[in-house]
Amino acid sequence: MLTDIDFMNIALQEAVVGYKQNEVPIGAVLAQEGQILAQAHNASLASNDPSAHAEMLAIRKACEKTGNYRLTGASLYVTLEPCAMCAGAILQARLKRVIFGARDPKAGAVVSLYSILNDNRLNHQVDVSEGVLQEECGEILSRFFKEKRIRADAADK
């Protein structure tokens, strides 16, 4: 049986795929009953689609695979705290649990800026666990943006 760390390692592998494609390196895995339903990485640049976040793509793939827009009982593993758009999709899909690695202080809508998934004014709440492989999840993002700044500085010279 795969653990939270196992699923997050798979999400990190997806982030690496995105990294190699010059996408913001975020990966996601959707699992249910210990089985992977879908996995994805950010693809906004490649698809010219601002909604092509790893979470959104994994949810879309899992819904297509199950033939249902509700993923009741499923867990989403994502390397970075979901944004407001992704948190909304998580609620609409009725996911049971979200497990993320690193917090997103600028756009996080789960614990950092908002608590969308646990707002009792909404008709669904989601169990949240954070900090799984936090250092690894944060490191790939830091490296990506550091390299991006170095390339931008070199282009300015």
Coordinates of N, CA, C and O in Angstrom, one line a residue:
M1 N 0.8 -1.2 0.0 CA 0.0 0.0 0.0 C 0.9 1.3 0.0 O 1.8 1.4 0.8
L2 N 0.6 2.1 -0.9 CA 1.4 3.4 -1.0 C 1.1 4.3 0.1 O -0.1 4.4 0.5
T3 N 2.1 5.0 0.6 CA 1.9 6.0 1.7 C 1.8 7.4 1.1 O 2.0 7.6 -0.1
D4 N 1.5 8.4 2.0 CA 1.5 9.8 1.6 C 2.8 10.2 1.0 O 2.9 10.9 -0.1
I5 N 3.9 9.7 1.5 CA 5.2 10.1 1.0 C 5.4 9.5 -0.4 O 6.0 10.1 -1.3
D6 N 5.0 8.2 -0.6 CA 5.1 7.6 -1.9 C 4.3 8.4 -3.0 O 4.9 8.7 -4.0
F7 N 3.1 8.8 -2.6 CA 2.3 9.6 -3.6 C 2.9 10.9 -3.9 O 3.0 11.4 -5.0
M8 N 3.5 11.6 -2.8 CA 4.1 12.9 -3.0 C 5.4 12.7 -3.8 O 5.7 13.6 -4.6
N9 N 6.1 11.7 -3.7 CA 7.3 11.4 -4.5 C 6.9 11.3 -6.0 O 7.6 11.8 -6.9
I10 N 5.7 10.7 -6.3 CA 5.2 10.6 -7.6 C 4.9 12.0 -8.1 O 5.1 12.4 -9.3
A11 N 4.2 12.8 -7.2 CA 3.9 14.2 -7.6 C 5.2 15.0 -7.9 O 5.2 15.8 -8.8
L12 N 6.2 14.8 -7.1 CA 7.5 15.5 -7.3 C 8.1 15.1 -8.7 O 8.7 15.9 -9.4
Q13 N 7.9 13.8 -9.1 CA 8.4 13.4 -10.4 C 7.6 14.1 -11.5 O 8.2 14.5 -12.5
E14 N 6.4 14.4 -11.3 CA 5.6 15.1 -12.3 C 6.1 16.6 -12.3 O 6.2 17.2 -13.4
A15 N 6.4 17.1 -11.1 CA 7.0 18.5 -11.1 C 8.3 18.6 -11.9 O 8.5 19.6 -12.6
V16 N 9.1 17.6 -11.8 CA 10.3 17.5 -12.6 C 10.1 17.5 -14.1 O 10.7 18.2 -14.8
V17 N 9.0 16.8 -14.5 CA 8.6 16.8 -15.9 C 8.3 18.3 -16.3 O 8.7 18.8 -17.4
G18 N 7.5 18.9 -15.5 CA 7.1 20.3 -15.8 C 8.4 21.2 -15.8 O 8.5 22.1 -16.7
Y19 N 9.3 21.0 -14.9 CA 10.5 21.8 -14.8 C 11.3 21.7 -16.1 O 11.7 22.7 -16.7
K20 N 11.4 20.5 -16.6 CA 12.1 20.3 -17.9 C 11.4 20.9 -19.1 O 12.1 21.2 -20.1
Q21 N 10.1 21.2 -19.0 CA 9.4 21.8 -20.0 C 9.3 23.3 -19.8 O 8.5 24.0 -20.5
N22 N 10.0 23.9 -18.8 CA 10.0 25.3 -18.5 C 8.6 25.7 -17.9 O 8.3 26.9 -17.9
E23 N 7.9 24.8 -17.4 CA 6.6 25.1 -16.7 C 7.0 25.3 -15.2 O 7.9 24.7 -14.7
V24 N 6.2 26.1 -14.5 CA 6.4 26.2 -13.1 C 6.2 24.8 -12.5 O 5.2 24.1 -12.8
P25 N 7.3 24.3 -11.8 CA 7.3 22.8 -11.5 C 6.4 22.4 -10.3 O 6.9 22.4 -9.2
I26 N 5.2 22.2 -10.6 CA 4.2 21.7 -9.7 C 3.7 20.4 -10.2 O 3.3 20.3 -11.4
G27 N 3.6 19.4 -9.4 CA 3.0 18.1 -9.8 C 1.9 17.7 -8.9 O 1.8 18.1 -7.7
A28 N 1.0 16.9 -9.4 CA -0.2 16.5 -8.6 C -0.5 15.0 -9.0 O -0.3 14.6 -10.1
V29 N -1.0 14.3 -8.0 CA -1.4 12.9 -8.1 C -2.8 12.8 -7.4 O -3.0 13.2 -6.3
L30 N -3.7 12.2 -8.1 CA -5.0 11.9 -7.5 C -5.1 10.4 -7.3 O -4.9 9.7 -8.3
A31 N -5.5 10.1 -6.1 CA -5.5 8.6 -5.8 C -6.8 8.3 -5.0 O -7.4 9.2 -4.4
Q32 N -7.2 7.1 -5.2 CA -8.4 6.6 -4.5 C -8.2 5.1 -4.2 O -7.8 4.4 -5.0
E33 N -8.5 4.8 -2.9 CA -8.3 3.4 -2.4 C -6.9 2.9 -2.8 O -6.8 1.8 -3.2
G34 N -5.9 3.8 -2.6 CA -4.5 3.3 -2.8 C -4.1 3.2 -4.2 O -2.9 2.9 -4.5
Q35 N -4.9 3.6 -5.2 CA -4.6 3.5 -6.6 C -4.6 4.9 -7.2 O -5.4 5.7 -6.9
I36 N -3.6 5.1 -8.1 CA -3.6 6.4 -8.8 C -4.6 6.4 -9.9 O -4.7 5.6 -10.8
L37 N -5.4 7.5 -9.8 CA -6.5 7.8 -10.8 C -5.9 8.6 -11.9 O -6.2 8.4 -13.1
A38 N -5.0 9.6 -11.5 CA -4.4 10.5 -12.5 C -3.2 11.2 -11.9 O -3.1 11.3 -10.7
Q39 N -2.4 11.7 -12.8 CA -1.3 12.5 -12.3 C -1.0 13.5 -13.4 O -1.3 13.3 -14.6
A40 N -0.4 14.7 -13.0 CA -0.2 15.8 -14.0 C 0.8 16.8 -13.4 O 1.1 16.7 -12.2
H41 N 1.3 17.6 -14.3 CA 2.1 18.7 -13.9 C 1.6 20.0 -14.6 O 0.7 19.9 -15.5
N42 N 2.0 21.1 -14.1 CA 1.5 22.4 -14.8 C 1.8 22.3 -16.3 O 2.9 21.9 -16.7
A43 N 0.9 22.9 -17.0 CA 1.0 22.9 -18.5 C 0.4 24.2 -19.1 O 0.0 24.3 -20.2
S44 N 0.4 25.3 -18.3 CA -0.2 26.5 -18.7 C 0.5 27.1 -19.9 O -0.2 27.6 -20.8
L45 N 1.8 27.1 -19.9 CA 2.6 27.7 -21.1 C 2.4 26.9 -22.3 O 2.1 27.4 -23.4
A46 N 2.5 25.6 -22.2 CA 2.4 24.7 -23.4 C 1.0 24.7 -24.0 O 0.8 24.6 -25.2
S47 N 0.0 24.9 -23.2 CA -1.4 24.9 -23.6 C -2.0 26.2 -23.8 O -3.2 26.4 -24.3
N48 N -1.3 27.3 -23.5 CA -1.8 28.7 -23.5 C -3.1 28.7 -22.7 O -4.1 29.3 -23.2
D49 N -3.1 28.1 -21.6 CA -4.3 27.9 -20.8 C -4.0 28.3 -19.3 O -3.3 27.5 -18.6
P50 N -4.5 29.4 -18.8 CA -4.1 29.7 -17.4 C -4.7 28.8 -16.4 O -4.3 28.8 -15.2
S51 N -5.7 28.0 -16.8 CA -6.3 27.0 -15.8 C -5.6 25.6 -15.9 O -6.0 24.7 -15.2
A52 N -4.5 25.5 -16.7 CA -3.9 24.2 -16.8 C -2.9 24.0 -15.7 O -1.7 23.6 -15.9
H53 N -3.3 24.2 -14.4 CA -2.5 23.8 -13.3 C -2.5 22.3 -13.1 O -3.5 21.6 -13.5
A54 N -1.5 21.8 -12.4 CA -1.4 20.4 -12.2 C -2.7 19.8 -11.5 O -3.1 18.7 -11.9
E55 N -3.2 20.5 -10.5 CA -4.4 20.0 -9.8 C -5.6 19.9 -10.8 O -6.3 18.9 -10.8
M56 N -5.8 21.0 -11.6 CA -6.9 21.0 -12.5 C -6.8 19.9 -13.5 O -7.8 19.2 -13.8
L57 N -5.6 19.7 -14.0 CA -5.4 18.6 -15.1 C -5.6 17.2 -14.5 O -6.2 16.4 -15.1
A58 N -5.1 17.0 -13.2 CA -5.3 15.7 -12.6 C -6.8 15.5 -12.3 O -7.3 14.4 -12.6
I59 N -7.5 16.5 -11.9 CA -8.9 16.3 -11.6 C -9.7 16.0 -12.9 O -10.5 15.1 -13.0
R60 N -9.3 16.7 -14.0 CA -10.0 16.5 -15.3 C -9.8 15.1 -15.8 O -10.7 14.4 -16.2
K61 N -8.5 14.6 -15.7 CA -8.1 13.3 -16.1 C -8.9 12.2 -15.3 O -9.4 11.2 -15.8
A62 N -8.9 12.4 -14.0 CA -9.6 11.4 -13.1 C -11.1 11.4 -13.3 O -11.7 10.3 -13.3
C63 N -11.7 12.5 -13.6 CA -13.1 12.5 -13.9 C -13.4 11.8 -15.2 O -14.4 11.1 -15.3
E64 N -12.5 12.1 -16.2 CA -12.7 11.4 -17.5 C -12.5 9.9 -17.3 O -13.3 9.1 -17.8
K65 N -11.6 9.5 -16.5 CA -11.3 8.0 -16.3 C -12.4 7.3 -15.5 O -12.8 6.2 -15.9
T66 N -13.0 8.0 -14.5 CA -14.1 7.4 -13.7 C -15.5 7.6 -14.3 O -16.4 7.0 -13.9
G67 N -15.6 8.5 -15.3 CA -16.9 8.8 -15.9 C -17.8 9.6 -14.9 O -19.0 9.5 -15.0
N68 N -17.2 10.3 -14.0 CA -18.0 11.0 -13.0 C -17.3 12.3 -12.7 O -16.1 12.4 -12.5
Y69 N -18.0 13.4 -12.5 CA -17.4 14.7 -12.2 C -17.2 14.8 -10.7 O -16.6 15.8 -10.2
R70 N -17.7 13.8 -9.9 CA -17.5 13.8 -8.5 C -16.4 12.7 -8.2 O -16.5 11.6 -8.7
L71 N -15.5 13.0 -7.4 CA -14.4 12.1 -7.0 C -14.4 11.8 -5.5 O -13.4 11.9 -4.8
T72 N -15.6 11.6 -5.0 CA -15.8 11.4 -3.6 C -14.9 10.3 -3.1 O -14.8 9.2 -3.7
G73 N -14.2 10.6 -2.0 CA -13.3 9.6 -1.4 C -11.9 9.7 -1.9 O -11.0 9.0 -1.4
A74 N -11.6 10.5 -2.9 CA -10.3 10.6 -3.5 C -9.4 11.6 -2.7 O -9.9 12.5 -2.1
S75 N -8.1 11.4 -2.9 CA -7.1 12.2 -2.2 C -6.2 12.9 -3.3 O -5.8 12.2 -4.3
L76 N -5.9 14.1 -3.2 CA -5.1 14.9 -4.1 C -3.8 15.2 -3.4 O -3.7 15.8 -2.3
Y77 N -2.7 14.7 -4.0 CA -1.3 15.0 -3.5 C -0.7 16.1 -4.5 O -0.7 15.9 -5.7
V78 N -0.3 17.2 -3.9 CA 0.2 18.3 -4.8 C 1.4 18.9 -4.1 O 1.4 19.1 -2.9
T79 N 2.4 19.2 -4.9 CA 3.7 19.7 -4.4 C 3.6 21.1 -3.8 O 4.4 21.4 -2.9
L80 N 2.7 21.9 -4.2 CA 2.5 23.3 -3.7 C 1.0 23.5 -3.3 O 0.1 23.0 -4.0
E81 N 0.8 24.2 -2.3 CA -0.5 24.6 -1.8 C -1.4 25.1 -2.9 O -1.0 26.0 -3.7
P82 N -2.6 24.5 -3.1 CA -3.4 25.0 -4.2 C -3.9 26.4 -4.1 O -4.1 27.0 -3.0
C83 N -4.1 27.0 -5.3 CA -4.6 28.4 -5.4 C -6.1 28.4 -5.2 O -6.7 27.3 -5.1
A84 N -6.7 29.6 -5.3 CA -8.2 29.7 -5.2 C -8.9 28.9 -6.3 O -9.9 28.3 -6.0
M85 N -8.4 29.0 -7.5 CA -9.1 28.3 -8.6 C -9.1 26.8 -8.4 O -10.1 26.1 -8.5
C86 N -7.9 26.3 -8.0 CA -7.8 24.9 -7.8 C -8.6 24.4 -6.6 O -9.2 23.4 -6.6
A87 N -8.6 25.2 -5.5 CA -9.3 24.9 -4.3 C -10.8 24.8 -4.7 O -11.5 23.9 -4.2
G88 N -11.3 25.7 -5.5 CA -12.7 25.7 -6.0 C -13.0 24.4 -6.7 O -14.0 23.7 -6.5
A89 N -12.1 24.0 -7.6 CA -12.3 22.7 -8.3 C -12.3 21.5 -7.4 O -13.0 20.6 -7.5
I90 N -11.4 21.6 -6.4 CA -11.3 20.5 -5.4 C -12.6 20.3 -4.7 O -13.1 19.2 -4.5
L91 N -13.2 21.5 -4.3 CA -14.6 21.4 -3.6 C -15.6 20.9 -4.6 O -16.4 20.0 -4.2
Q92 N -15.6 21.3 -5.8 CA -16.7 20.9 -6.7 C -16.5 19.4 -7.0 O -17.5 18.7 -7.2
A93 N -15.3 18.9 -7.0 CA -15.1 17.4 -7.3 C -15.4 16.6 -6.0 O -15.4 15.4 -6.1
R94 N -15.6 17.3 -4.9 CA -15.9 16.6 -3.6 C -14.8 15.7 -3.2 O -15.0 14.6 -2.6
L95 N -13.5 16.1 -3.4 CA -12.4 15.3 -2.9 C -12.5 15.2 -1.4 O -13.0 16.1 -0.7
K96 N -12.0 14.1 -0.9 CA -12.0 13.9 0.6 C -10.8 14.5 1.3 O -11.0 15.1 2.4
R97 N -9.7 14.5 0.6 CA -8.5 14.9 1.3 C -7.5 15.6 0.3 O -7.4 15.2 -0.9
V98 N -6.8 16.6 0.8 CA -5.7 17.3 0.0 C -4.5 17.2 0.9 O -4.5 17.6 2.0
I99 N -3.4 16.8 0.3 CA -2.1 16.7 0.9 C -1.1 17.5 0.1 O -1.0 17.2 -1.1
F100 N -0.5 18.5 0.7 CA 0.4 19.3 -0.1 C 1.8 19.4 0.6 O 1.9 19.2 1.8
G101 N 2.8 19.7 -0.2 CA 4.1 19.8 0.3 C 4.5 21.2 0.9 O 4.6 21.3 2.1
A102 N 4.6 22.2 0.0 CA 5.1 23.5 0.4 C 3.9 24.5 0.4 O 3.0 24.4 -0.4
R103 N 3.9 25.4 1.4 CA 3.0 26.5 1.4 C 3.3 27.5 0.3 O 4.4 27.6 -0.1
D104 N 2.2 28.2 -0.2 CA 2.4 29.2 -1.2 C 1.9 30.6 -0.5 O 0.7 30.9 -0.5
P105 N 2.9 31.3 0.0 CA 2.5 32.6 0.7 C 1.9 33.6 -0.2 O 1.2 34.5 0.3
K106 N 2.1 33.5 -1.5 CA 1.5 34.6 -2.4 C 0.2 34.2 -3.0 O -0.5 35.1 -3.4
A107 N -0.1 32.9 -3.1 CA -1.4 32.5 -3.7 C -2.1 31.4 -3.1 O -3.1 30.9 -3.6
G108 N -1.6 30.8 -2.0 CA -2.2 29.7 -1.3 C -3.5 29.9 -0.8 O -3.8 30.9 0.0
A109 N -4.5 29.1 -1.2 CA -5.9 29.3 -0.8 C -6.4 28.2 0.2 O -7.6 28.0 0.4
V110 N -5.4 27.4 0.7 CA -5.8 26.3 1.7 C -5.5 26.7 3.1 O -6.3 26.5 4.0
V111 N -4.3 27.3 3.3 CA -3.9 27.7 4.7 C -3.2 29.1 4.7 O -3.3 29.8 5.6
S112 N -2.5 29.5 3.6 CA -1.7 30.7 3.6 C -2.5 32.0 3.6 O -2.4 32.8 4.5
L113 N -3.3 32.2 2.5 CA -4.1 33.4 2.4 C -5.5 33.2 2.7 O -6.2 34.1 3.3
Y114 N -6.0 32.0 2.4 CA -7.5 31.7 2.6 C -7.5 30.2 3.1 O -6.6 29.5 3.0
S115 N -8.7 29.9 3.6 CA -9.0 28.5 4.1 C -10.2 28.0 3.3 O -11.2 27.6 4.0
I116 N -10.2 28.1 2.0 CA -11.3 27.7 1.2 C -11.8 26.3 1.5 O -13.0 26.0 1.6
L117 N -10.9 25.3 1.7 CA -11.3 23.9 1.8 C -11.9 23.6 3.2 O -12.5 22.6 3.3
N118 N -11.8 24.5 4.1 CA -12.4 24.3 5.4 C -13.3 25.4 5.9 O -13.5 25.6 7.1
D119 N -13.9 26.1 4.9 CA -14.8 27.2 5.2 C -16.2 26.5 5.4 O -16.8 26.0 4.5
N120 N -16.7 26.6 6.6 CA -17.9 25.9 6.9 C -19.2 26.6 6.3 O -20.3 26.1 6.5
R121 N -19.0 27.7 5.7 CA -20.1 28.4 5.0 C -20.4 27.7 3.7 O -21.4 27.8 3.1
L122 N -19.4 26.9 3.2 CA -19.5 26.2 1.9 C -20.1 24.8 2.2 O -20.1 24.3 3.4
N123 N -20.6 24.1 1.2 CA -21.4 22.9 1.4 C -20.5 21.6 1.4 O -21.0 20.5 1.5
H124 N -19.2 21.8 1.4 CA -18.2 20.7 1.5 C -16.9 21.1 2.1 O -16.5 22.3 1.8
Q125 N -16.4 20.3 2.9 CA -15.1 20.6 3.5 C -14.1 19.4 3.2 O -14.6 18.3 2.9
V126 N -12.8 19.7 3.2 CA -11.8 18.7 2.8 C -10.8 18.6 3.9 O -10.4 19.6 4.5
D127 N -10.4 17.4 4.2 CA -9.3 17.1 5.1 C -8.0 17.6 4.5 O -7.8 17.3 3.3
V128 N -7.2 18.3 5.2 CA -6.0 18.9 4.7 C -4.8 18.4 5.5 O -4.9 18.5 6.8
S129 N -3.8 18.0 4.9 CA -2.5 17.7 5.5 C -1.4 18.5 4.7 O -1.4 18.5 3.5
E130 N -0.5 19.1 5.5 CA 0.5 19.8 4.8 C 1.9 19.4 5.3 O 2.1 18.8 6.3
G131 N 2.9 19.8 4.5 CA 4.3 19.6 4.9 C 4.9 18.2 4.5 O 6.0 17.9 4.9
V132 N 4.2 17.4 3.7 CA 4.7 16.2 3.2 C 5.8 16.5 2.2 O 5.5 17.1 1.1
L133 N 7.1 16.1 2.5 CA 8.2 16.3 1.6 C 8.3 17.8 1.3 O 8.7 18.3 0.2
Q134 N 8.1 18.6 2.3 CA 8.0 20.1 2.2 C 9.4 20.6 1.6 O 9.3 21.5 0.7
E135 N 10.5 20.2 2.2 CA 11.8 20.7 1.7 C 12.0 20.4 0.2 O 12.4 21.3 -0.5
E136 N 11.7 19.2 -0.2 CA 11.9 18.8 -1.6 C 11.0 19.6 -2.5 O 11.4 20.0 -3.6
C137 N 9.7 19.7 -2.1 CA 8.7 20.5 -2.9 C 9.1 21.9 -3.0 O 8.9 22.5 -4.1
G138 N 9.6 22.5 -1.9 CA 10.0 23.9 -2.0 C 11.3 24.1 -2.8 O 11.4 25.1 -3.5
E139 N 12.2 23.2 -2.7 CA 13.5 23.3 -3.3 C 13.4 23.4 -4.8 O 14.0 24.2 -5.5
I140 N 12.5 22.5 -5.4 CA 12.4 22.5 -6.9 C 11.9 23.9 -7.4 O 12.3 24.4 -8.4
L141 N 11.0 24.4 -6.6 CA 10.4 25.7 -7.0 C 11.4 26.8 -6.9 O 11.6 27.7 -7.7
S142 N 12.2 26.8 -5.8 CA 13.2 27.8 -5.5 C 14.3 27.8 -6.6 O 14.7 28.8 -7.2
R143 N 14.7 26.6 -7.0 CA 15.7 26.4 -8.0 C 15.2 26.9 -9.4 O 15.9 27.6 -10.1
F144 N 13.9 26.6 -9.7 CA 13.3 27.0 -11.0 C 13.3 28.5 -11.1 O 13.8 29.1 -12.1
F145 N 12.9 29.2 -10.0 CA 12.8 30.7 -10.1 C 14.1 31.3 -10.0 O 14.3 32.4 -10.6
K146 N 15.1 30.7 -9.3 CA 16.4 31.3 -9.2 C 17.1 31.2 -10.6 O 17.6 32.2 -11.1
E147 N 16.9 30.1 -11.3 CA 17.5 29.9 -12.7 C 16.8 30.9 -13.6 O 17.4 31.5 -14.5
K148 N 15.5 31.1 -13.5 CA 14.7 32.0 -14.3 C 15.3 33.5 -14.1 O 15.4 34.2 -15.1
R149 N 15.5 33.9 -12.9 CA 16.1 35.2 -12.6 C 17.5 35.3 -13.2 O 17.8 36.4 -13.8
I150 N 18.3 34.3 -13.1 CA 19.7 34.3 -13.7 C 19.6 34.5 -15.2 O 20.3 35.3 -15.7
R151 N 18.7 33.8 -15.8 CA 18.6 33.9 -17.3 C 18.1 35.3 -17.7 O 18.5 35.9 -18.7
A152 N 17.1 35.8 -16.9 CA 16.6 37.1 -17.2 C 17.7 38.2 -17.0 O 17.8 39.1 -17.8
D153 N 18.5 38.1 -16.0 CA 19.6 39.0 -15.7 C 20.6 38.9 -16.8 O 21.1 40.0 -17.3
A154 N 20.9 37.7 -17.3 CA 21.9 37.6 -18.4 C 21.4 38.2 -19.7 O 22.1 38.7 -20.5
A155 N 20.0 38.1 -19.9 CA 19.4 38.6 -21.1 C 19.5 40.1 -21.1 O 19.5 40.8 -22.2
D156 N 19.4 40.7 -19.9 CA 19.4 42.2 -19.8 C 20.8 42.8 -20.0 O 21.0 44.0 -20.2
K157 N 21.9 41.9 -20.0 CA 23.2 42.5 -20.1 C 23.7 42.5 -21.5 O 23.3 42.0 -22.4

